[in-house]
PDB file of C-alpha atoms in Angstrom:
ATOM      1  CA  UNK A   1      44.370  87.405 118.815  1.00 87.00           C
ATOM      2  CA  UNK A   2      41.700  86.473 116.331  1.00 94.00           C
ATOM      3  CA  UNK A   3      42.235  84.962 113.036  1.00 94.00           C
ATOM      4  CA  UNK A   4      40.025  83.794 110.104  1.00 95.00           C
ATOM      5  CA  UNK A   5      40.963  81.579 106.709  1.00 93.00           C
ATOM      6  CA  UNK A   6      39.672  81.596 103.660  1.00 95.00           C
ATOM      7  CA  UNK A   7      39.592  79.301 100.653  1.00 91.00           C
ATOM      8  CA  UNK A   8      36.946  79.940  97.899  1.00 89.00           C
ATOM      9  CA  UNK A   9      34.145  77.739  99.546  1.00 90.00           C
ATOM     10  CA  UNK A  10      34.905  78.029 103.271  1.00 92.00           C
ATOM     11  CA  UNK A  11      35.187  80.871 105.697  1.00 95.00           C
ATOM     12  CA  UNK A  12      36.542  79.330 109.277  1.00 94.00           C
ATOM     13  CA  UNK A  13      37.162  81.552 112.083  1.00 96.00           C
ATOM     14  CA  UNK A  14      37.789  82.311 115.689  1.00 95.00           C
ATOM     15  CA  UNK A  15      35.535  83.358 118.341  1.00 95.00           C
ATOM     16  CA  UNK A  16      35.638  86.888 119.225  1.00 93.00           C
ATOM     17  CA  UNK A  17      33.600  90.537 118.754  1.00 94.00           C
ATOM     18  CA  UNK A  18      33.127  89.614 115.414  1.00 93.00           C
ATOM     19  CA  UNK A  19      31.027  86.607 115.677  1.00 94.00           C
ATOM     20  CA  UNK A  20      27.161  87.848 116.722  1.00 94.00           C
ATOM     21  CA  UNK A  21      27.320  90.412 113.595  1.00 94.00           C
ATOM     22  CA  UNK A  22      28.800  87.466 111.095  1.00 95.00           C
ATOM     23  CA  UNK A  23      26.142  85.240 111.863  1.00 94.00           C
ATOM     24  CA  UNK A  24      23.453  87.756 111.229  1.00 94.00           C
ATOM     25  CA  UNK A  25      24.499  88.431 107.718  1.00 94.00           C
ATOM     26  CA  UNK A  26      25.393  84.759 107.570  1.00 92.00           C
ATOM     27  CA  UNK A  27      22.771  83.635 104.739  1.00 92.00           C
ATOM     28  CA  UNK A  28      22.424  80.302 102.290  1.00 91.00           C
ATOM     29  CA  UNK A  29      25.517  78.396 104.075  1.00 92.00           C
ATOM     30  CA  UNK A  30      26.341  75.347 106.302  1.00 92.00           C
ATOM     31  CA  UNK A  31      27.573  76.666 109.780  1.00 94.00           C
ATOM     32  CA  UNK A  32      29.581  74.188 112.036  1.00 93.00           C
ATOM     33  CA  UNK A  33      30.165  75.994 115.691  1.00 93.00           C
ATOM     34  CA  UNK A  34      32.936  74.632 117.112  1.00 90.00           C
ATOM     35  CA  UNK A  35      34.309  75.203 120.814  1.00 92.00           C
ATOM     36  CA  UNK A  36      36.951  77.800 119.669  1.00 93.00           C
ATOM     37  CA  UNK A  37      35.961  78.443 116.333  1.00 93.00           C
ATOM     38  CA  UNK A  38      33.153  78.515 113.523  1.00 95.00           C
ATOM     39  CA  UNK A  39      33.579  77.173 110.084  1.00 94.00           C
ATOM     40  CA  UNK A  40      30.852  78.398 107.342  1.00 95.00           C
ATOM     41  CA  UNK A  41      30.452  76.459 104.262  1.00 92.00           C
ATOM     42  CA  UNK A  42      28.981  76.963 100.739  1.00 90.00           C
ATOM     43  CA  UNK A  43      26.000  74.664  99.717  1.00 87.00           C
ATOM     44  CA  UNK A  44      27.328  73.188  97.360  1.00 85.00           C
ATOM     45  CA  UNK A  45      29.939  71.151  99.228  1.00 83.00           C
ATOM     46  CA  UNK A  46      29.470  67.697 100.394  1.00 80.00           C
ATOM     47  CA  UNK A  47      29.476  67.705 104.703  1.00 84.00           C
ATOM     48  CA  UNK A  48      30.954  65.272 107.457  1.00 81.00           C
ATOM     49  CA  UNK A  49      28.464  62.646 108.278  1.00 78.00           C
ATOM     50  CA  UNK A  50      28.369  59.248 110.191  1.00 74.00           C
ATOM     51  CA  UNK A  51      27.856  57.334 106.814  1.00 73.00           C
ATOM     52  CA  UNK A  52      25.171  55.697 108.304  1.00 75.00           C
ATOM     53  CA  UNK A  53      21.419  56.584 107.097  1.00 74.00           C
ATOM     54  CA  UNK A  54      19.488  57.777 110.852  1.00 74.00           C
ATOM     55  CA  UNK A  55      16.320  59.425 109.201  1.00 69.00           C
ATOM     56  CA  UNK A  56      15.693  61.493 112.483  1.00 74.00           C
ATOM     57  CA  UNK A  57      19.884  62.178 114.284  1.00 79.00           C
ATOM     58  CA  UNK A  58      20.995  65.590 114.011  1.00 86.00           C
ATOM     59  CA  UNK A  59      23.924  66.315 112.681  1.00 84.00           C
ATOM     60  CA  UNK A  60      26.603  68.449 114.216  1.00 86.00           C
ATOM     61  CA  UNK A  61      26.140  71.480 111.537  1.00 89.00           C
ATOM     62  CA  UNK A  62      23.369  73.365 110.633  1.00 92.00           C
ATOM     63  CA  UNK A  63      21.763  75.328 107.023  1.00 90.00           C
ATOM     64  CA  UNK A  64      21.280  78.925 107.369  1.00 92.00           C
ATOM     65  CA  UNK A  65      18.789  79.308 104.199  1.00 88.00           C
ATOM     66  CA  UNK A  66      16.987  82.511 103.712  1.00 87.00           C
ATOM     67  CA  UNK A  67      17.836  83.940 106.989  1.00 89.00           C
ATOM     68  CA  UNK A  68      16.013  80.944 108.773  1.00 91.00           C
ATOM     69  CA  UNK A  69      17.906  78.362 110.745  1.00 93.00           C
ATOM     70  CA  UNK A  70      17.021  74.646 109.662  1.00 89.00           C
ATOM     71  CA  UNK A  71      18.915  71.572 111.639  1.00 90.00           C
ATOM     72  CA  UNK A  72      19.646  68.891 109.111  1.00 85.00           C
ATOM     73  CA  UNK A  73      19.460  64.849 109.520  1.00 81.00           C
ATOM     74  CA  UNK A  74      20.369  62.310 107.321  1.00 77.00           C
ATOM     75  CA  UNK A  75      16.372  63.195 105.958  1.00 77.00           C
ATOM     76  CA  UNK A  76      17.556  66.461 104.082  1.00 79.00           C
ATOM     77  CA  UNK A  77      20.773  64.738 102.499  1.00 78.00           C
ATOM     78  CA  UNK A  78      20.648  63.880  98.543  1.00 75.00           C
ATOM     79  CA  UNK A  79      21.027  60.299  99.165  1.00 74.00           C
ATOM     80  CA  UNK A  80      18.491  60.055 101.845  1.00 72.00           C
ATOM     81  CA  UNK A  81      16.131  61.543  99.693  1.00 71.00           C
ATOM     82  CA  UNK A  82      16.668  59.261  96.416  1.00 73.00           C
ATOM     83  CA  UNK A  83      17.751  55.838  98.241  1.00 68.00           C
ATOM     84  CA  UNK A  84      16.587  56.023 101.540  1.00 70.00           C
ATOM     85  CA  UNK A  85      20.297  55.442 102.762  1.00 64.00           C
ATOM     86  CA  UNK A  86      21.469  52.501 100.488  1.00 71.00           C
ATOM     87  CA  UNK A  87      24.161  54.523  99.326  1.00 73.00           C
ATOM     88  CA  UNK A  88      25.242  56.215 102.495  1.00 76.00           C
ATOM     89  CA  UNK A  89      28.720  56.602 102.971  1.00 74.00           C
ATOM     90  CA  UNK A  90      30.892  58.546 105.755  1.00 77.00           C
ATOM     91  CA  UNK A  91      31.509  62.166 104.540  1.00 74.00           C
ATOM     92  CA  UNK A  92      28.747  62.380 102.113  1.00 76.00           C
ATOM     93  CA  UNK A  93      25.607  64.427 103.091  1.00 78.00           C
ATOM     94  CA  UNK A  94      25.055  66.566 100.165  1.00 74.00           C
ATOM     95  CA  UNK A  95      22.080  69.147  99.441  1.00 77.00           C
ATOM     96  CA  UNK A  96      19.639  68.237  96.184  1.00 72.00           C
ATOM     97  CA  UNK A  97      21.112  70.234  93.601  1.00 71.00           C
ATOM     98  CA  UNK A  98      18.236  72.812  94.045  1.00 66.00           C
ATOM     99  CA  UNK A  99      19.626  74.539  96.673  1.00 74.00           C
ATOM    100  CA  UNK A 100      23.440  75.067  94.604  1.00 70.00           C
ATOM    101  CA  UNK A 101      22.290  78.183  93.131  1.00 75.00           C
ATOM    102  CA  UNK A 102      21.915  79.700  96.315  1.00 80.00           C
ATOM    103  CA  UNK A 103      25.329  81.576  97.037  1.00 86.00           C
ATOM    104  CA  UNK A 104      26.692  83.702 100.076  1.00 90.00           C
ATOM    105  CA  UNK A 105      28.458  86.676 100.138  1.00 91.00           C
ATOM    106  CA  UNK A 106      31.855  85.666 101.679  1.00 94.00           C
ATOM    107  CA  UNK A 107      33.815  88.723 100.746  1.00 94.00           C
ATOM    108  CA  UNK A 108      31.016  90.862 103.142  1.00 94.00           C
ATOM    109  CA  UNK A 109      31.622  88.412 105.951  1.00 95.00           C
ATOM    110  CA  UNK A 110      35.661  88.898 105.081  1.00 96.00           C
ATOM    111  CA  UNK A 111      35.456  92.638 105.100  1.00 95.00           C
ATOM    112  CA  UNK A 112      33.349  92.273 108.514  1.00 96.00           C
ATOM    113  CA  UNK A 113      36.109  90.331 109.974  1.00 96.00           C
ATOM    114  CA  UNK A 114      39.156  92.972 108.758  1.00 95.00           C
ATOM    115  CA  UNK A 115      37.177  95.672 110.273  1.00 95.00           C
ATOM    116  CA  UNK A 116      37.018  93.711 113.588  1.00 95.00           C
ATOM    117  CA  UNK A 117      40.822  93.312 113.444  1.00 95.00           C
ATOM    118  CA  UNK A 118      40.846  89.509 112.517  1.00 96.00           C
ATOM    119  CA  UNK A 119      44.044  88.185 110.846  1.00 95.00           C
ATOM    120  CA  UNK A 120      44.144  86.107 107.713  1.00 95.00           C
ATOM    121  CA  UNK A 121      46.079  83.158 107.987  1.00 92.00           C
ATOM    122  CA  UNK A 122      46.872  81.187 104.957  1.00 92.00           C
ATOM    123  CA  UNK A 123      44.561  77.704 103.863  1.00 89.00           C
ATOM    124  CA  UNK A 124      46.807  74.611 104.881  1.00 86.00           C
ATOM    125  CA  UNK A 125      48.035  72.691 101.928  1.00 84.00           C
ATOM    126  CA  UNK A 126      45.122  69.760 100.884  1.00 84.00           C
ATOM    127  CA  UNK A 127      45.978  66.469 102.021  1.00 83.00           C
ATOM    128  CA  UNK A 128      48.020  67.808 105.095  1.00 86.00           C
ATOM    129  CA  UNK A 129      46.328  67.099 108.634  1.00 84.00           C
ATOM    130  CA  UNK A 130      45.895  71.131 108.941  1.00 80.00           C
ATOM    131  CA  UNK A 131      43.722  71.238 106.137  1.00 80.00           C
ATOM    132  CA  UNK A 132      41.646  67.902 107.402  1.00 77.00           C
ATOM    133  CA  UNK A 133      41.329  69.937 110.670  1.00 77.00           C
ATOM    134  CA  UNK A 134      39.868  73.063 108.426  1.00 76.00           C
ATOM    135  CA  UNK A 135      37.751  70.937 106.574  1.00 75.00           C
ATOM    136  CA  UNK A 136      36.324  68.792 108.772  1.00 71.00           C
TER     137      UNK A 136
END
């Protein structure tokens, strides 16, 4: 059984037939691949990092911008950029504002994933460890 959730800003779903087709029309989005499961975030959202400025560590998600797959370090975050780190804290990388206009097209993606036979299940409740586990 496959299954997919939805919340406005994040599309996080299971592994299955669907998955080679979403992430070719995957476009201007964070994607986090997980062992079970892919989670594929808007731009505009701040991502899980160490906290720690390391100009040239990968991080464990990657921008899909303009069909092209970029790998991200501390380098490409918003603080990086300005202060070089000083203001690093965990849970913070964040995009310049630049790249916020850029939007995907969740509800193709969605529609993708119904045809495919996914099942929505509802977005945790914030603040609950299901929804830290969706998040992060």
């Amino acid at each position: 059984m496959y299954y997919f959730r939805f919340d406005g800003n994040i599309l996080d779903f299971t592994k299955g037939p669907a998955v080679d087709r979403i992430m070719k029309m995957a476009d201007n989005c964070f994607v986090r691949e997980r062992k079970d499961r892919i989670s594929i975030f808007d731009l505009k959202l701040t991502m899980t990092c160490p906290g720690t400025y390391m100009e040239d560590k990968l991080l464990d998600f990657y921008m899909v911008l303009n069909k092209k797959k970029h790998n991200l370090s501390c380098f490409n975050c918003w603080f990086g950029l300005e202060w070089k780190g000083k203001i690093c804290s965990v849970n913070s990388f964040l995009l310049p504002r630049h790249f916020h206009h850029k939007k995907i097209n969740f509800f193709s993606l969605i529609a993708v994933l119904n045809t495919y036979g996914y099942i929505q299940l509802p977005v945790p409740d914030p603040l609950t460890w299901g929804y830290i586990n969706f998040r992060y």
